[in-house]
CSV table of C-alpha atoms and ligand atoms in Angstrom, one decimal:
chain,number,residue,atom,x,y,z
A,297,MET,CA,0.4,0.0,-0.1
A,298,ILE,CA,2.9,2.9,0.8
A,299,ASP,CA,4.4,1.2,-2.5
A,300,ARG,CA,1.3,2.2,-4.6
A,301,LEU,CA,1.3,5.9,-3.0
A,302,PHE,CA,4.9,6.3,-4.0
A,303,HIS,CA,4.6,5.4,-7.4
A,304,GLY,CA,0.9,6.2,-7.9
A,305,ASN,CA,1.8,10.0,-7.5
A,306,PRO,CA,4.8,10.9,-6.8
A,307,SER,CA,4.2,14.5,-5.3
A,308,MET,CA,6.2,15.9,-2.6
A,309,ARG,CA,3.1,16.4,-0.6
A,310,LEU,CA,2.4,13.1,-0.1
A,311,LEU,CA,5.1,12.4,1.5
A,312,PRO,CA,4.3,13.4,4.7
A,313,LEU,CA,1.6,11.2,4.8
A,314,ALA,CA,3.2,8.2,3.5
A,315,PHE,CA,5.7,8.4,6.7
A,316,ALA,CA,2.7,8.9,9.0
A,317,LEU,CA,1.4,5.4,7.9
A,318,PHE,CA,4.8,3.8,8.0
A,319,ALA,CA,4.5,4.7,11.7
A,320,THR,CA,1.3,3.2,12.0
A,321,THR,CA,2.1,0.1,10.0
A,322,THR,CA,5.2,-0.3,12.7
A,323,PHE,CA,3.3,1.3,15.8
A,324,ALA,CA,0.5,-2.2,15.0
A,325,ALA,CA,3.5,-4.3,15.1
A,326,ASP,CA,3.8,-3.8,18.7
A,327,THR,CA,0.8,-6.0,20.3
A,328,PRO,CA,-1.2,-4.0,22.9
A,329,THR,CA,-0.5,-4.9,26.5
A,330,THR,CA,-3.6,-6.3,27.9
A,331,ILE,CA,-4.9,-7.0,31.3
A,332,PRO,CA,-6.9,-10.5,31.0
A,333,ALA,CA,-10.8,-10.9,31.9
A,334,ALA,CA,-10.0,-13.9,34.8
A,335,ALA,CA,-7.6,-12.0,36.2
A,336,LEU,CA,-9.6,-9.2,36.1
A,337,GLU,CA,-12.6,-11.1,37.9
A,338,ASN,CA,-10.1,-12.3,40.4
A,339,ALA,CA,-8.9,-8.6,41.2
A,340,VAL,CA,-12.6,-8.0,42.6
A,341,GLN,CA,-11.9,-10.7,45.0
A,342,LEU,CA,-8.6,-9.5,46.1
A,343,ARG,CA,-10.2,-5.8,46.2
A,344,GLU,CA,-12.4,-7.2,49.0
A,345,ARG,CA,-9.6,-8.9,50.8
A,346,GLY,CA,-7.5,-5.7,50.9
A,347,LEU,CA,-10.3,-4.1,52.5
A,348,ALA,CA,-10.6,-6.4,55.4
A,349,ASP,CA,-6.8,-7.0,55.5
A,350,THR,CA,-5.2,-7.0,58.7
A,351,LEU,CA,-1.7,-7.7,58.5
A,352,ALA,CA,-0.4,-4.1,57.2
A,353,TRP,CA,-1.4,-2.8,60.5
A,354,ASP,CA,0.2,-5.9,62.2
A,355,ILE,CA,3.6,-5.6,60.3
A,356,THR,CA,3.2,-1.2,61.1
A,357,GLU,CA,3.0,-2.1,64.7
A,358,GLY,CA,5.2,-4.8,64.9
A,359,LEU,CA,7.9,-2.9,63.4
A,360,THR,CA,7.7,0.4,65.4
A,361,THR,CA,7.0,-1.3,69.0
A,362,GLU,CA,9.8,-3.8,68.8
A,363,ILE,CA,12.4,-2.2,66.9
A,364,GLY,CA,11.2,1.8,66.7
A,365,PRO,CA,13.6,4.3,65.3
A,366,ARG,CA,15.2,2.5,62.5
A,367,LEU,CA,18.4,5.2,61.6
A,368,ALA,CA,20.8,3.4,59.2
A,369,GLY,CA,23.9,2.0,60.2
A,370,SER,CA,22.7,1.4,63.9
A,371,PRO,CA,21.8,-1.1,65.9
A,372,ALA,CA,18.8,-1.0,65.7
A,373,ASP,CA,18.9,-1.3,61.4
A,374,ALA,CA,20.5,-4.6,62.1
A,375,ALA,CA,17.9,-5.7,64.5
A,376,SER,CA,14.7,-4.3,61.7
A,377,VAL,CA,17.0,-6.8,58.8
A,378,GLU,CA,16.6,-9.8,60.7
A,379,TRP,CA,13.1,-8.8,62.0
A,380,MET,CA,12.2,-8.3,58.3
A,381,VAL,CA,13.9,-11.5,57.0
A,382,ALA,CA,11.8,-13.4,59.8
A,383,LYS,CA,8.6,-11.8,58.7
A,384,PHE,CA,8.7,-13.0,54.9
A,385,LYS,CA,9.7,-16.2,56.1
A,386,ALA,CA,6.6,-16.6,59.0
A,387,LEU,CA,4.4,-15.5,56.0
A,388,GLY,CA,5.3,-18.0,53.5
A,389,PHE,CA,6.9,-16.1,50.5
A,390,ASP,CA,8.5,-18.8,48.2
A,391,LYS,CA,11.9,-16.7,48.7
A,392,VAL,CA,13.2,-14.8,51.3
A,393,TRP,CA,17.1,-13.0,50.8
A,394,THR,CA,19.3,-10.1,51.4
A,395,GLU,CA,21.6,-8.0,49.4
A,396,PRO,CA,24.4,-6.3,50.7
A,397,VAL,CA,24.2,-1.9,50.9
A,398,THR,CA,27.2,0.2,51.7
A,399,TYR,CA,27.0,3.6,52.9
A,400,PRO,CA,28.9,6.5,55.1
A,401,LYS,CA,27.4,6.2,58.4
A,402,TRP,CA,26.1,9.2,60.4
A,403,VAL,CA,25.4,9.1,64.1
A,404,ARG,CA,22.8,11.8,66.3
A,405,ARG,CA,24.1,12.5,69.9
A,406,SER,CA,22.9,15.3,70.9
A,407,GLU,CA,22.0,18.9,69.8
A,408,SER,CA,20.2,21.9,71.3
A,409,ALA,CA,20.4,25.6,70.4
A,410,ALA,CA,19.1,28.9,72.1
A,411,LEU,CA,18.8,32.4,71.0
A,412,VAL,CA,21.1,34.7,72.5
A,413,ALA,CA,20.7,38.1,71.1
A,414,PRO,CA,18.5,40.4,70.8
A,415,PHE,CA,16.8,37.9,73.2
A,416,ALA,CA,17.0,34.5,75.5
A,417,GLN,CA,15.4,31.9,74.7
A,418,PRO,CA,15.6,28.1,73.7
A,419,LEU,CA,15.1,26.9,70.6
A,420,TYR,CA,13.8,23.7,69.5
A,421,VAL,CA,16.1,22.3,66.5
A,422,THR,CA,17.7,19.1,64.7
A,423,ALA,CA,20.6,18.1,62.8
A,424,LEU,CA,20.2,17.4,59.5
A,425,GLY,CA,21.2,13.6,58.0
A,426,ASN,CA,25.4,14.1,57.4
A,427,SER,CA,25.6,17.5,59.4
A,428,ALA,CA,28.7,17.7,61.3
A,429,GLY,CA,28.9,18.4,64.8
A,430,THR,CA,29.8,21.9,66.5
A,431,PRO,CA,32.6,22.4,69.2
A,432,ALA,CA,32.1,20.7,72.4
A,433,GLY,CA,30.2,23.1,74.6
A,434,GLY,CA,28.3,24.3,71.1
A,435,LEU,CA,29.4,27.5,69.0
A,436,THR,CA,27.6,31.0,68.8
A,437,ALA,CA,27.7,33.2,66.4
A,438,GLU,CA,25.6,36.2,64.5
A,439,VAL,CA,22.8,34.6,61.9
A,440,VAL,CA,22.9,36.0,58.5
A,441,ARG,CA,19.0,36.4,57.2
A,442,PHE,CA,18.1,34.7,53.7
A,443,GLU,CA,15.3,34.7,51.5
A,444,SER,CA,15.9,31.7,49.7
A,445,LEU,CA,18.8,30.1,48.1
A,446,ASP,CA,19.4,32.2,45.3
A,447,ALA,CA,20.2,34.8,47.8
A,448,LEU,CA,22.8,33.1,49.5
A,449,GLU,CA,24.2,31.8,46.1
A,450,ALA,CA,24.1,35.6,45.3
A,451,ALA,CA,26.1,36.6,48.4
A,452,ASP,CA,29.3,37.8,49.2
A,453,ALA,CA,31.5,35.0,50.9
A,454,ALA,CA,33.3,37.6,52.8
A,455,THR,CA,30.1,38.7,54.7
A,456,LEU,CA,29.1,34.8,55.5
A,457,LYS,CA,32.8,33.7,57.5
A,458,GLY,CA,32.2,32.6,61.0
A,459,ARG,CA,28.5,33.0,60.8
A,460,ILE,CA,25.5,31.1,60.6
A,461,VAL,CA,23.4,31.1,57.9
A,462,TYR,CA,19.4,30.8,57.8
A,463,VAL,CA,17.0,30.8,54.6
A,464,ALA,CA,13.7,31.6,55.9
A,465,ASN,CA,12.5,29.2,53.1
A,466,PRO,CA,8.4,29.5,53.0
A,467,ARG,CA,6.5,27.2,55.7
A,468,MET,CA,5.3,23.9,53.6
A,469,ARG,CA,1.2,24.3,53.1
A,470,ALA,CA,-0.7,21.0,53.9
A,471,LEU,CA,-1.7,19.9,50.4
A,472,VAL,CA,-2.5,16.7,49.1
A,473,THR,CA,-0.4,16.5,46.8
A,474,GLY,CA,2.3,17.5,48.9
A,475,GLU,CA,3.7,19.5,46.0
A,476,ASP,CA,5.4,22.5,48.8
A,477,TYR,CA,8.3,19.8,49.6
A,478,GLY,CA,10.3,19.8,46.7
A,479,LYS,CA,11.1,24.3,47.5
A,480,GLY,CA,11.6,22.5,50.8
A,481,SER,CA,13.8,20.1,50.4
A,482,ARG,CA,15.5,21.3,47.8
A,483,VAL,CA,16.7,24.2,50.6
A,484,ARG,CA,18.0,21.1,53.3
A,485,THR,CA,20.0,19.4,50.3
A,486,ARG,CA,21.8,22.2,48.9
A,487,GLY,CA,21.8,25.2,51.5
A,488,PRO,CA,24.8,23.7,53.7
A,489,SER,CA,26.7,22.7,51.4
A,490,LEU,CA,26.7,26.4,49.5
A,491,ALA,CA,27.0,27.8,53.0
A,492,SER,CA,30.1,26.0,54.0
A,493,GLN,CA,31.9,26.6,50.1
A,494,LYS,CA,31.3,30.7,51.0
A,495,GLY,CA,33.3,30.1,54.4
A,496,ALA,CA,30.2,30.3,56.9
A,497,ALA,CA,29.9,28.4,60.4
A,498,ALA,CA,26.6,26.8,60.4
A,499,PHE,CA,23.8,26.6,58.6
A,500,LEU,CA,19.9,26.9,59.9
A,501,LEU,CA,16.8,26.5,57.9
A,502,ARG,CA,13.0,26.7,58.6
A,503,SER,CA,11.5,22.8,59.1
A,504,VAL,CA,10.1,21.4,55.7
A,505,GLY,CA,6.9,20.8,57.0
A,506,SER,CA,3.3,22.0,56.9
A,507,ASP,CA,3.0,21.5,61.4
A,508,ASN,CA,2.8,24.0,63.8
A,509,ASN,CA,4.3,22.1,66.8
A,510,ARG,CA,7.7,22.4,68.1
A,511,THR,CA,8.8,19.2,66.7
A,512,PRO,CA,11.6,19.8,64.1
A,513,HIS,CA,11.6,17.8,60.8
A,514,THR,CA,15.0,16.5,60.0
A,515,GLY,CA,16.3,15.0,56.5
A,516,VAL,CA,19.5,14.4,54.8
A,517,THR,CA,21.3,17.6,53.4
A,518,THR,CA,24.5,16.7,51.0
A,519,PHE,CA,27.8,18.6,51.1
A,520,ALA,CA,29.2,18.8,47.4
A,521,GLU,CA,32.2,16.7,47.2
A,522,GLY,CA,35.5,18.4,48.6
A,523,VAL,CA,32.9,20.5,50.5
A,524,GLN,CA,33.1,20.7,54.3
A,525,ALA,CA,30.4,19.6,56.2
A,526,ILE,CA,29.3,22.2,58.5
A,527,PRO,CA,26.7,21.6,61.6
A,528,ALA,CA,23.0,21.9,60.0
A,529,ALA,CA,20.2,22.1,61.5
A,530,ALA,CA,16.0,22.7,60.9
A,531,LEU,CA,14.2,25.2,63.3
A,532,SER,CA,10.9,23.8,64.0
A,533,ASN,CA,8.2,26.1,62.5
A,534,PRO,CA,7.2,28.0,65.8
A,535,ASP,CA,10.8,28.6,66.5
A,536,ALA,CA,11.5,29.7,62.7
A,537,ASP,CA,8.7,32.2,63.3
A,538,LEU,CA,10.4,33.3,66.6
A,539,LEU,CA,13.7,33.9,64.4
A,540,GLU,CA,11.6,35.9,62.2
A,541,ALA,CA,10.0,37.9,64.4
A,542,ALA,CA,13.7,38.6,66.5
A,543,PHE,CA,15.2,40.3,62.8
A,544,LYS,CA,12.2,42.2,62.9
A,545,ARG,CA,13.4,44.5,65.9
A,546,GLY,CA,16.9,45.2,63.5
A,547,LYS,CA,19.0,44.0,65.4
A,548,PRO,CA,21.8,42.1,65.4
A,549,VAL,CA,20.6,38.4,65.9
A,550,SER,CA,22.9,36.0,67.2
A,551,VAL,CA,21.9,32.1,68.0
A,552,ARG,CA,24.2,29.7,70.3
A,553,LEU,CA,24.0,26.0,68.7
A,554,ALA,CA,25.0,22.7,69.9
A,555,LEU,CA,25.5,19.3,68.1
A,556,ASP,CA,27.0,16.2,69.1
A,557,CYS,CA,26.7,14.3,65.4
A,558,GLY,CA,28.8,13.6,62.9
A,559,THR,CA,29.7,10.5,60.3
A,560,GLU,CA,31.9,7.9,61.4
A,561,GLY,CA,33.4,5.8,58.8
A,562,THR,CA,30.9,3.5,56.7
A,563,TYR,CA,28.3,0.2,57.0
A,564,THR,CA,27.2,-2.4,55.2
A,565,GLY,CA,23.3,-2.7,55.9
A,566,ALA,CA,21.2,-4.9,53.4
A,567,ASN,CA,18.3,-4.9,51.0
A,568,VAL,CA,15.4,-7.1,52.4
A,569,ILE,CA,14.1,-9.1,49.9
A,570,ALA,CA,11.1,-11.7,49.0
A,571,GLU,CA,9.6,-12.9,46.4
A,572,ILE,CA,5.7,-14.6,45.5
A,573,THR,CA,7.2,-16.9,42.5
A,574,GLY,CA,4.4,-17.1,39.4
A,575,HIS,CA,3.6,-19.9,37.7
A,576,GLY,CA,4.8,-18.8,34.3
A,577,LYS,CA,8.5,-20.4,33.6
A,578,GLY,CA,10.5,-16.4,32.8
A,579,LYS,CA,12.3,-14.7,35.4
A,580,ASP,CA,9.9,-11.8,35.1
A,581,TYR,CA,8.5,-10.0,38.1
A,582,VAL,CA,6.6,-6.9,39.5
A,583,LEU,CA,9.0,-5.1,41.5
A,584,THR,CA,7.3,-3.2,44.8
A,585,GLY,CA,8.3,-2.2,47.8
A,586,GLY,CA,9.1,-0.1,50.8
A,587,HIS,CA,12.4,1.6,53.3
A,588,LEU,CA,12.7,-0.5,56.1
A,589,ASP,CA,15.2,2.4,57.4
A,590,SER,CA,13.7,5.9,59.2
A,591,TRP,CA,15.1,9.1,60.8
A,592,ASP,CA,15.9,8.6,64.4
A,593,LEU,CA,13.5,10.8,66.5
A,594,GLY,CA,10.0,9.4,65.7
A,595,THR,CA,9.5,5.3,65.1
A,596,GLY,CA,9.1,5.5,61.4
A,597,ALA,CA,5.6,4.5,61.5
A,598,ILE,CA,4.3,6.6,58.1
A,599,ASP,CA,8.2,6.9,56.8
A,600,ASP,CA,8.0,4.3,56.1
A,601,ALA,CA,7.2,1.2,57.8
A,602,SER,CA,3.8,1.7,56.6
A,603,GLY,CA,4.9,1.6,53.0
A,604,VAL,CA,6.9,-1.8,53.6
A,605,ALA,CA,3.7,-3.1,55.5
A,606,ILE,CA,1.2,-2.5,52.7
A,607,THR,CA,2.9,-3.5,49.7
A,608,THR,CA,4.6,-6.9,52.0
A,609,ALA,CA,0.4,-7.4,53.1
A,610,ALA,CA,-0.7,-6.6,48.9
A,611,ALA,CA,1.9,-9.2,48.1
A,612,HIS,CA,1.1,-11.5,50.7
A,613,LEU,CA,-2.9,-11.6,49.5
A,614,VAL,CA,-2.1,-12.3,46.5
A,615,GLY,CA,0.1,-15.1,47.3
A,616,GLN,CA,-3.2,-16.6,49.4
A,617,LEU,CA,-5.0,-16.9,45.9
A,618,PRO,CA,-5.8,-20.7,44.6
A,619,LYS,CA,-3.6,-19.3,41.8
A,620,ARG,CA,-0.5,-17.8,41.2
A,621,PRO,CA,-0.3,-15.1,38.7
A,622,LYS,CA,1.5,-15.7,35.9
A,623,ARG,CA,4.7,-13.6,36.8
A,624,SER,CA,6.5,-13.0,40.4
A,625,ILE,CA,6.3,-10.5,42.8
A,626,ARG,CA,8.9,-9.2,44.4
A,627,VAL,CA,9.0,-7.1,47.9
A,628,VAL,CA,12.0,-5.0,49.0
A,629,ALA,CA,12.0,-3.7,52.1
A,630,PHE,CA,15.2,-0.9,51.0
A,631,ALA,CA,17.8,0.2,52.8
A,632,ASN,CA,19.2,3.7,53.7
A,633,GLU,CA,17.3,5.7,51.9
A,634,GLU,CA,17.2,8.5,54.2
A,635,ALA,CA,20.4,9.3,53.9
A,636,GLY,CA,20.9,8.8,50.1
A,637,LEU,CA,18.7,5.9,48.0
A,638,PHE,CA,21.4,3.6,49.1
A,639,GLY,CA,19.3,0.6,49.0
A,640,GLY,CA,18.1,1.8,45.2
A,641,LYS,CA,20.7,2.5,44.2
A,642,ALA,CA,22.3,-1.0,45.1
A,643,TYR,CA,19.6,-2.4,43.9
A,644,ALA,CA,19.6,-0.8,40.4
A,645,GLU,CA,23.3,-1.9,40.6
A,646,THR,CA,22.6,-5.3,41.0
A,647,HIS,CA,19.4,-5.8,39.1
A,648,ARG,CA,20.3,-3.8,35.7
A,649,LYS,CA,21.1,-6.7,33.7
A,650,ASP,CA,17.7,-7.9,34.6
A,651,ILE,CA,16.1,-4.6,33.3
A,652,ALA,CA,13.5,-6.3,30.6
A,653,HIS,CA,12.5,-8.6,33.8
A,654,THR,CA,11.3,-6.1,36.1
A,655,ILE,CA,8.5,-5.5,34.2
A,656,LEU,CA,6.6,-2.8,36.4
A,657,GLY,CA,7.5,-1.0,39.8
A,658,ALA,CA,5.5,0.5,42.1
A,659,GLU,CA,6.3,1.3,46.0
A,660,SER,CA,5.1,2.7,48.9
A,661,ASP,CA,6.8,6.1,50.5
A,662,ALA,CA,4.6,8.4,51.5
A,663,GLY,CA,2.9,7.4,54.2
A,664,ALA,CA,-0.5,5.5,55.2
A,665,ASP,CA,-3.4,7.4,54.3
A,666,ARG,CA,-5.6,6.9,51.0
A,667,ILE,CA,-4.3,6.8,47.5
A,668,VAL,CA,-6.1,9.3,45.3
A,669,LYS,CA,-4.4,9.0,42.3
A,670,LEU,CA,-2.5,6.6,40.0
A,671,THR,CA,-0.3,7.8,37.1
A,672,ALA,CA,2.5,5.5,34.8
A,673,THR,CA,5.2,5.8,32.7
A,674,VAL,CA,5.3,2.6,30.0
A,675,LYS,CA,5.5,2.4,26.6
A,676,PRO,CA,2.6,3.6,24.2
A,677,SER,CA,0.9,0.3,23.6
A,678,ALA,CA,0.9,-1.1,27.2
A,679,ARG,CA,-1.1,2.0,28.4
A,680,GLY,CA,-4.4,0.5,27.5
A,681,ALA,CA,-3.1,-2.3,30.4
A,682,ILE,CA,-2.8,0.3,32.9
A,683,ASP,CA,-6.5,2.2,31.6
A,684,ALA,CA,-8.1,-1.5,32.8
A,685,ILE,CA,-5.8,-1.6,35.7
A,686,ALA,CA,-7.0,2.2,36.5
A,687,LYS,CA,-10.3,0.7,35.8
A,688,ALA,CA,-10.3,-1.9,38.4
A,689,LEU,CA,-9.4,0.7,40.9
A,690,GLU,CA,-12.1,3.1,40.7
A,691,PRO,CA,-14.5,1.7,43.3
A,692,LEU,CA,-11.6,2.3,45.6
A,693,GLY,CA,-11.6,6.0,44.9
A,694,VAL,CA,-7.8,6.3,42.5
A,695,ALA,CA,-8.6,8.7,40.0
A,696,TYR,CA,-6.1,8.1,37.2
A,697,ASP,CA,-4.4,11.1,35.1
A,698,ALA,CA,-3.5,9.6,31.6
A,699,ALA,CA,-1.0,12.5,31.2
A,700,ALA,CA,1.1,12.5,33.9
A,701,PRO,CA,4.7,10.5,34.4
A,702,GLY,CA,5.0,7.7,37.2
A,703,SER,CA,8.1,6.8,38.3
A,704,GLY,CA,7.2,4.1,40.5
A,705,GLY,CA,8.9,5.9,43.5
A,706,SER,CA,11.8,7.3,45.7
A,707,ASP,CA,13.8,3.9,46.2
A,708,LEU,CA,12.6,2.8,42.4
A,709,SER,CA,13.9,5.7,40.9
A,710,ALA,CA,17.3,4.5,40.4
A,711,ILE,CA,16.1,1.3,38.1
A,712,HIS,CA,13.4,3.7,36.7
A,713,ALA,CA,16.7,5.5,35.2
A,714,VAL,CA,18.0,2.8,34.2
A,715,GLY,CA,14.2,1.4,31.8
A,716,MET,CA,12.0,0.4,34.1
A,717,ALA,CA,8.5,1.3,33.7
A,718,GLY,CA,7.0,2.7,36.4
A,719,LEU,CA,3.3,2.7,37.9
A,720,SER,CA,3.0,5.4,41.0
A,721,LEU,CA,0.0,5.2,43.5
A,722,HIS,CA,0.0,8.8,45.0
A,723,GLN,CA,-1.4,9.0,48.2
A,724,ASP,CA,-3.1,12.2,50.3
A,725,THR,CA,-0.1,14.0,51.8
A,726,SER,CA,-2.1,16.4,53.7
A,727,ARG,CA,-1.4,15.2,56.6
A,728,TYR,CA,1.6,13.6,55.9
A,729,PHE,CA,4.2,16.2,56.1
A,730,GLU,CA,2.7,17.3,60.2
A,731,TRP,CA,4.8,14.3,61.2
A,732,HIS,CA,7.1,13.6,58.2
A,733,HIS,CA,10.8,13.3,59.8
A,734,THR,CA,9.6,14.3,63.3
A,735,ALA,CA,9.7,12.7,66.9
A,736,ASN,CA,5.6,13.0,65.8
A,737,ASP,CA,6.3,10.0,63.4
A,738,THR,CA,4.5,7.6,65.5
A,739,LEU,CA,1.9,4.4,65.2
A,740,ASP,CA,-1.3,6.7,66.0
A,741,LYS,CA,-0.8,8.0,62.6
A,742,VAL,CA,-1.9,5.4,60.7
A,743,ASP,CA,-5.2,5.2,60.5
A,744,PRO,CA,-6.1,1.8,60.0
A,745,GLU,CA,-9.3,1.9,57.7
A,746,GLN,CA,-6.9,4.5,55.4
A,747,LEU,CA,-4.0,1.7,55.4
A,748,ARG,CA,-6.1,-1.2,54.1
A,749,GLN,CA,-7.2,1.1,51.1
A,750,ASN,CA,-3.6,1.5,50.5
A,751,VAL,CA,-3.5,-3.0,50.6
A,752,ALA,CA,-6.4,-3.0,48.4
A,753,VAL,CA,-5.0,-0.7,45.8
A,754,TYR,CA,-1.4,-2.2,45.7
A,755,ALA,CA,-2.8,-6.0,46.2
A,756,VAL,CA,-5.3,-5.4,42.7
A,757,ALA,CA,-2.4,-3.3,40.6
A,758,LEU,CA,0.5,-5.7,41.8
A,759,TYR,CA,-1.6,-8.8,40.9
A,760,LEU,CA,-2.8,-7.4,37.3
A,761,ALA,CA,0.3,-6.4,36.1
A,762,ALA,CA,1.7,-9.9,36.9
A,763,GLU,CA,-0.9,-11.7,35.0
A,764,ALA,CA,-0.3,-8.9,32.2
A,765,GLU,CA,-0.7,-10.4,28.1
A,766,GLY,CA,2.6,-8.5,26.8
A,767,ASP,CA,4.8,-6.1,28.8
A,768,PHE,CA,5.3,-2.4,30.0
A,769,GLY,CA,8.5,-1.9,28.2
A,770,SER,CA,11.0,-1.5,30.2
A,771,LYS,CA,14.4,-2.4,28.9
A,772,PRO,CA,17.6,-1.0,29.0
A,773,GLY,CA,17.5,2.8,28.3
A,774,ALA,CA,13.7,3.5,27.9
A,775,PHE,CA,12.3,6.2,29.1
A,776,ALA,CA,14.7,8.4,29.2
A,777,LYS,CA,13.3,10.9,27.4
A,778,GLU,CA,10.2,10.9,30.2
A,779,LEU,CA,13.3,11.3,32.4
A,780,GLY,CA,14.7,14.0,30.9
A,781,ALA,CA,11.4,15.9,30.8
A,782,HIS,CA,10.8,15.9,34.2
B,14,LIG,ZN1,10.5,7.6,53.6
C-alpha cells in the first residue's frame, strides 16, 4: 500500500502521509498489552480482601513497637533486617534473601540551640543527616538571614565568614499533592553545602513541614565533593517564626548551636527481598516495596514502616489466591533511603542486567493515608493495560491521570532511570508533612481504614500487572526521554 502511494503519485506533498502510514504500521506490530478478563474477575475478590486486611497494621505495629527508630547504620537497623527476614519467612514467601548495601554511617547523639541576642530564648532544632557536629560546648555566632537559596548563592562570601546562615524558606502548605516539599527539601539538601563553600560556620533553615508543633523535621543534606561538612539544623516552624520576629527588631541576631553528631566511617546494611513466585516459566517480576530504615526521632511509622507493610500485605494477599499469577511479585524492604537512596541505588546496580524482566515497579513511600491517584510511565502500547488497572481501582476512589508520568517511587527512581516501567500510586499527603521526619512519626498517625485501602489498591495493581499479556516497556535505556522532561 505504501509502495502504491509512492509510485502512483510522486508528489512530494504526499510524503508526510506516507511516513505517517509507515509509523502506524510499525506501531501496530507492537501488540498492545492487555489484562485478561479472568484476572480482572479475580481482582474484584482481591479488592474486597484488601479492604479487610489486618496484616499491614500488624507489620506496622510490630516494626514500630519491637524495633522503633531505625536510623541507617544503627543497631536498630541490623535488628530490623533480622525482623523483616523472619517476618517474610513466617508469612510463607517463596524466596527470602538479603543483598548488601554500603554507605557512610552518620550518628546523632545530642542537639540543642538558643537565641542569645537580641533576646535569650531556647530554640527547638534538630540536626540534618550528614551534618557535622559543633565544637564541644557549641558555637555562638551572628545569624545572617537569606530570603532564598538564590539570595544565598548571590551573597558575598566575605559577609558570611564565621557566621550562621539562615534561609527563610516559606512554611509548607498542607496539600494533598505534597507539592511544596520539593521546594523546601531543595533548601535543605543544597543550602548547607553552599553556606560552607562561602565560609559560614553553620546553617539553619525552617523545617520542611506543614505543622505548627515544636517538633523540628530532620532530613538529609548533602555536601558537594570536596566541601567541608558544617553543622546544619532545622528549626521547628514556631521557632523559625520566633527567629523571624527577632530579625524584625532590626538588631543583630545571635544563636548558640550545640550539635553532637557526625559521619563515622562506613556501614554495610542490607536490602531485604522476598518473592511470591509466579507460575510462568520466565524470570519476569513486578517490583514493589518500601524502605526499612527511618529517621531516629520518631518510630518511623508513616515513613516508612507503613510502606513496607502495605506492599508486603498486598503481595501476601496475591500469594493466597488459589492460583499464582503468571509473573512473580517481588517486595523489597530497602536499606537507607533517608540518607540518599542507597538501597535503591544498590538494587538498580545489581539488577540492571535484569531490567527487561523487571516489568513494572510501584513503591509505597508517602505515609499510610488513602491512595487518590494513579499515574504511569510505560510504553504507548501498554497504555491500554494501565487503563484497565485504573478501571479496576476506580471503586477504591483512585483517580487516573493518563498524561502525568509515574516513576514508581523514591527507592525505584534509580532502577526507573536505567529503564524500568513505573506505576505511581499517589497517596493523600495533606497530613503526612505534619509528622514526616519528626518525633511525631508514630503509630497513632496511621489510620487503619486508610491503610486497608492502600493494601487493596496495591494488591489489585500488582496482581493485574503480574497477569498482563505483554509487557510495559522495561528495557535498557527505556523512558530516557520522559526522564529528561522532568
Ligand atoms: Zn520515606
